[in-house]
Amino acid sequence: GESVGLHLPTLSVQEGDNSIINCAYSNSASDYFIWYKQESGKGPQFIIDIRSNMDKRQGQRVTVLLNKTVKHLSLQIAATQPGDSAVYFCAERNAGNMLTFGGGTRLMVKP
Amino acid sequence: DVKVTQSSRYLVKRTGEKVFLECVQDMDHENMFWYRQDPGLGLRLIYFSYDVKMKEKGDIPEGYSVSREKKERFSLILESASTNQTSMYLCASSLPGQAYGYTFGSGTRLTVV
């Protein structure tokens, strides 16, 4: 889940299991949310997005769920693979079309 | 393949030095951004620019300045580097109104000793 400290939360899963990464966002007026994946030595890359008028969106092996009532976002990865090992960030779009990023969660996939 | 290129992957500088971090994008994007990334704190916006010669302060501009003399290039300047500026610096660009279209560089890991 989200971190408010200096250490990155880590989720460790077995290869083939499903992963769920959570994010609490801050602004109830945010209308658009994105999940990014950052592999070691690379910049963040777009994975999937969702608008605030939706509560679920699916991509290839990934699903994003949005619960506006509690300002919570989750990323589900099905059949997690070693290549999914990375740091995952949520981002919310605020006024002025700027993104605010969460602290990130490190996903480690055990073979 | 479109991209954002940061000139250095790793830099080591001394306290008090003036440091330039360069970022170039080849996508003709109007918007460019500089973030710093620290464990558990996510990406924090330092400065951004909507057009050539335009700049806006982000959330943590203190100790930094920027330059955007050409559309494709956005430079981050540390006027007098300090150890608390040791961090990973990420540059990004996007078209106006496209929050989903942020393209990030690979980052510059700066160490100030």
PDB file of C-alpha atoms in Angstrom, chain A residues 3-9 32 34 36 38 40-46 49 51 87 89 93 96-104, chain B residues 9 31 33 35 37-45 48 50 59 88 90 94-107:
ATOM      1  CA  SER A   3       3.777   4.779   2.306  1.00  0.00           C
ATOM      2  CA  VAL A   4       4.019   7.872   4.374  1.00  0.00           C
ATOM      3  CA  GLY A   5       7.553   7.147   5.532  1.00  0.00           C
ATOM      4  CA  LEU A   6      10.953   6.849   3.997  1.00  0.00           C
ATOM      5  CA  HIS A   7      10.792   3.165   3.200  1.00  0.00           C
ATOM      6  CA  LEU A   8       9.129   1.734   0.149  1.00  0.00           C
ATOM      7  CA  PRO A   9       6.443  -0.843   0.935  1.00  0.00           C
ATOM      8  CA  TYR A  32      -8.547  10.726 -13.534  1.00  0.00           C
ATOM      9  CA  ILE A  34      -3.122   6.343 -13.682  1.00  0.00           C
ATOM     10  CA  TYR A  36       2.718   3.550 -13.640  1.00  0.00           C
ATOM     11  CA  GLN A  38       8.985   1.658 -12.966  1.00  0.00           C
ATOM     12  CA  SER A  40      15.069  -0.714 -12.208  1.00  0.00           C
ATOM     13  CA  GLY A  41      17.109   1.876 -14.078  1.00  0.00           C
ATOM     14  CA  LYS A  42      14.161   3.145 -16.099  1.00  0.00           C
ATOM     15  CA  GLY A  43      11.630   5.913 -15.897  1.00  0.00           C
ATOM     16  CA  PRO A  44       7.969   5.236 -15.009  1.00  0.00           C
ATOM     17  CA  GLN A  45       5.835   3.791 -17.790  1.00  0.00           C
ATOM     18  CA  PHE A  46       2.068   4.032 -18.201  1.00  0.00           C
ATOM     19  CA  ASP A  49      -5.800   4.496 -16.398  1.00  0.00           C
ATOM     20  CA  ARG A  51     -11.698   7.979 -15.069  1.00  0.00           C
ATOM     21  CA  VAL A  87       7.928  -0.303  -8.405  1.00  0.00           C
ATOM     22  CA  PHE A  89       2.951   4.192  -8.614  1.00  0.00           C
ATOM     23  CA  ARG A  93      -4.957  14.262 -11.894  1.00  0.00           C
ATOM     24  CA  GLY A  96      -4.743  22.224 -13.971  1.00  0.00           C
ATOM     25  CA  ASN A  97      -4.205  18.766 -15.423  1.00  0.00           C
ATOM     26  CA  MET A  98      -1.220  18.088 -13.173  1.00  0.00           C
ATOM     27  CA  LEU A  99      -0.417  14.663 -11.789  1.00  0.00           C
ATOM     28  CA  THR A 100       0.250  13.939  -8.116  1.00  0.00           C
ATOM     29  CA  PHE A 101       2.061  10.673  -7.474  1.00  0.00           C
ATOM     30  CA  GLY A 102       1.824   8.210  -4.629  1.00  0.00           C
ATOM     31  CA  GLY A 103       4.868   6.897  -2.785  1.00  0.00           C
ATOM     32  CA  GLY A 104       5.059   3.637  -4.702  1.00  0.00           C
TER      33      GLY A 104
ATOM     34  CA  ARG B   9      22.580   8.515 -15.659  1.00  0.00           C
ATOM     35  CA  ASN B  31       4.840  20.487 -21.473  1.00  0.00           C
ATOM     36  CA  PHE B  33       8.485  18.594 -16.026  1.00  0.00           C
ATOM     37  CA  TYR B  35      10.592  15.635 -10.582  1.00  0.00           C
ATOM     38  CA  GLN B  37      12.151  10.771  -6.588  1.00  0.00           C
ATOM     39  CA  ASP B  38      12.972   9.626  -3.075  1.00  0.00           C
ATOM     40  CA  PRO B  39      12.022   6.279  -1.473  1.00  0.00           C
ATOM     41  CA  GLY B  40       8.553   6.368   0.039  1.00  0.00           C
ATOM     42  CA  LEU B  41       7.938   9.955  -1.044  1.00  0.00           C
ATOM     43  CA  GLY B  42       7.033   9.249  -4.626  1.00  0.00           C
ATOM     44  CA  LEU B  43       7.656  11.785  -7.349  1.00  0.00           C
ATOM     45  CA  ARG B  44       7.648  15.380  -6.236  1.00  0.00           C
ATOM     46  CA  LEU B  45       7.341  18.159  -8.777  1.00  0.00           C
ATOM     47  CA  PHE B  48       7.406  22.597 -15.015  1.00  0.00           C
ATOM     48  CA  TYR B  50       4.168  24.884 -20.661  1.00  0.00           C
ATOM     49  CA  ASP B  59       5.814  21.703  -5.007  1.00  0.00           C
ATOM     50  CA  MET B  88      16.955  10.557  -8.441  1.00  0.00           C
ATOM     51  CA  LEU B  90      13.232  12.444 -13.512  1.00  0.00           C
ATOM     52  CA  SER B  94       3.524  15.647 -22.420  1.00  0.00           C
ATOM     53  CA  LEU B  95       1.130  17.308 -24.826  1.00  0.00           C
ATOM     54  CA  PRO B  96      -1.266  19.864 -23.333  1.00  0.00           C
ATOM     55  CA  GLY B  97      -4.301  18.330 -21.681  1.00  0.00           C
ATOM     56  CA  GLN B  98      -2.943  14.806 -21.808  1.00  0.00           C
ATOM     57  CA  ALA B  99      -2.191  13.668 -18.303  1.00  0.00           C
ATOM     58  CA  TYR B 100      -1.994  10.104 -19.537  1.00  0.00           C
ATOM     59  CA  GLY B 101       0.643  11.076 -22.015  1.00  0.00           C
ATOM     60  CA  TYR B 102       3.508  11.757 -19.609  1.00  0.00           C
ATOM     61  CA  THR B 103       6.683  10.250 -21.071  1.00  0.00           C
ATOM     62  CA  PHE B 104       9.523   9.935 -18.617  1.00  0.00           C
ATOM     63  CA  GLY B 105      13.264   9.847 -19.078  1.00  0.00           C
ATOM     64  CA  SER B 106      15.377   7.166 -17.430  1.00  0.00           C
ATOM     65  CA  GLY B 107      16.468   9.435 -14.630  1.00  0.00           C
TER      66      GLY B 107
END
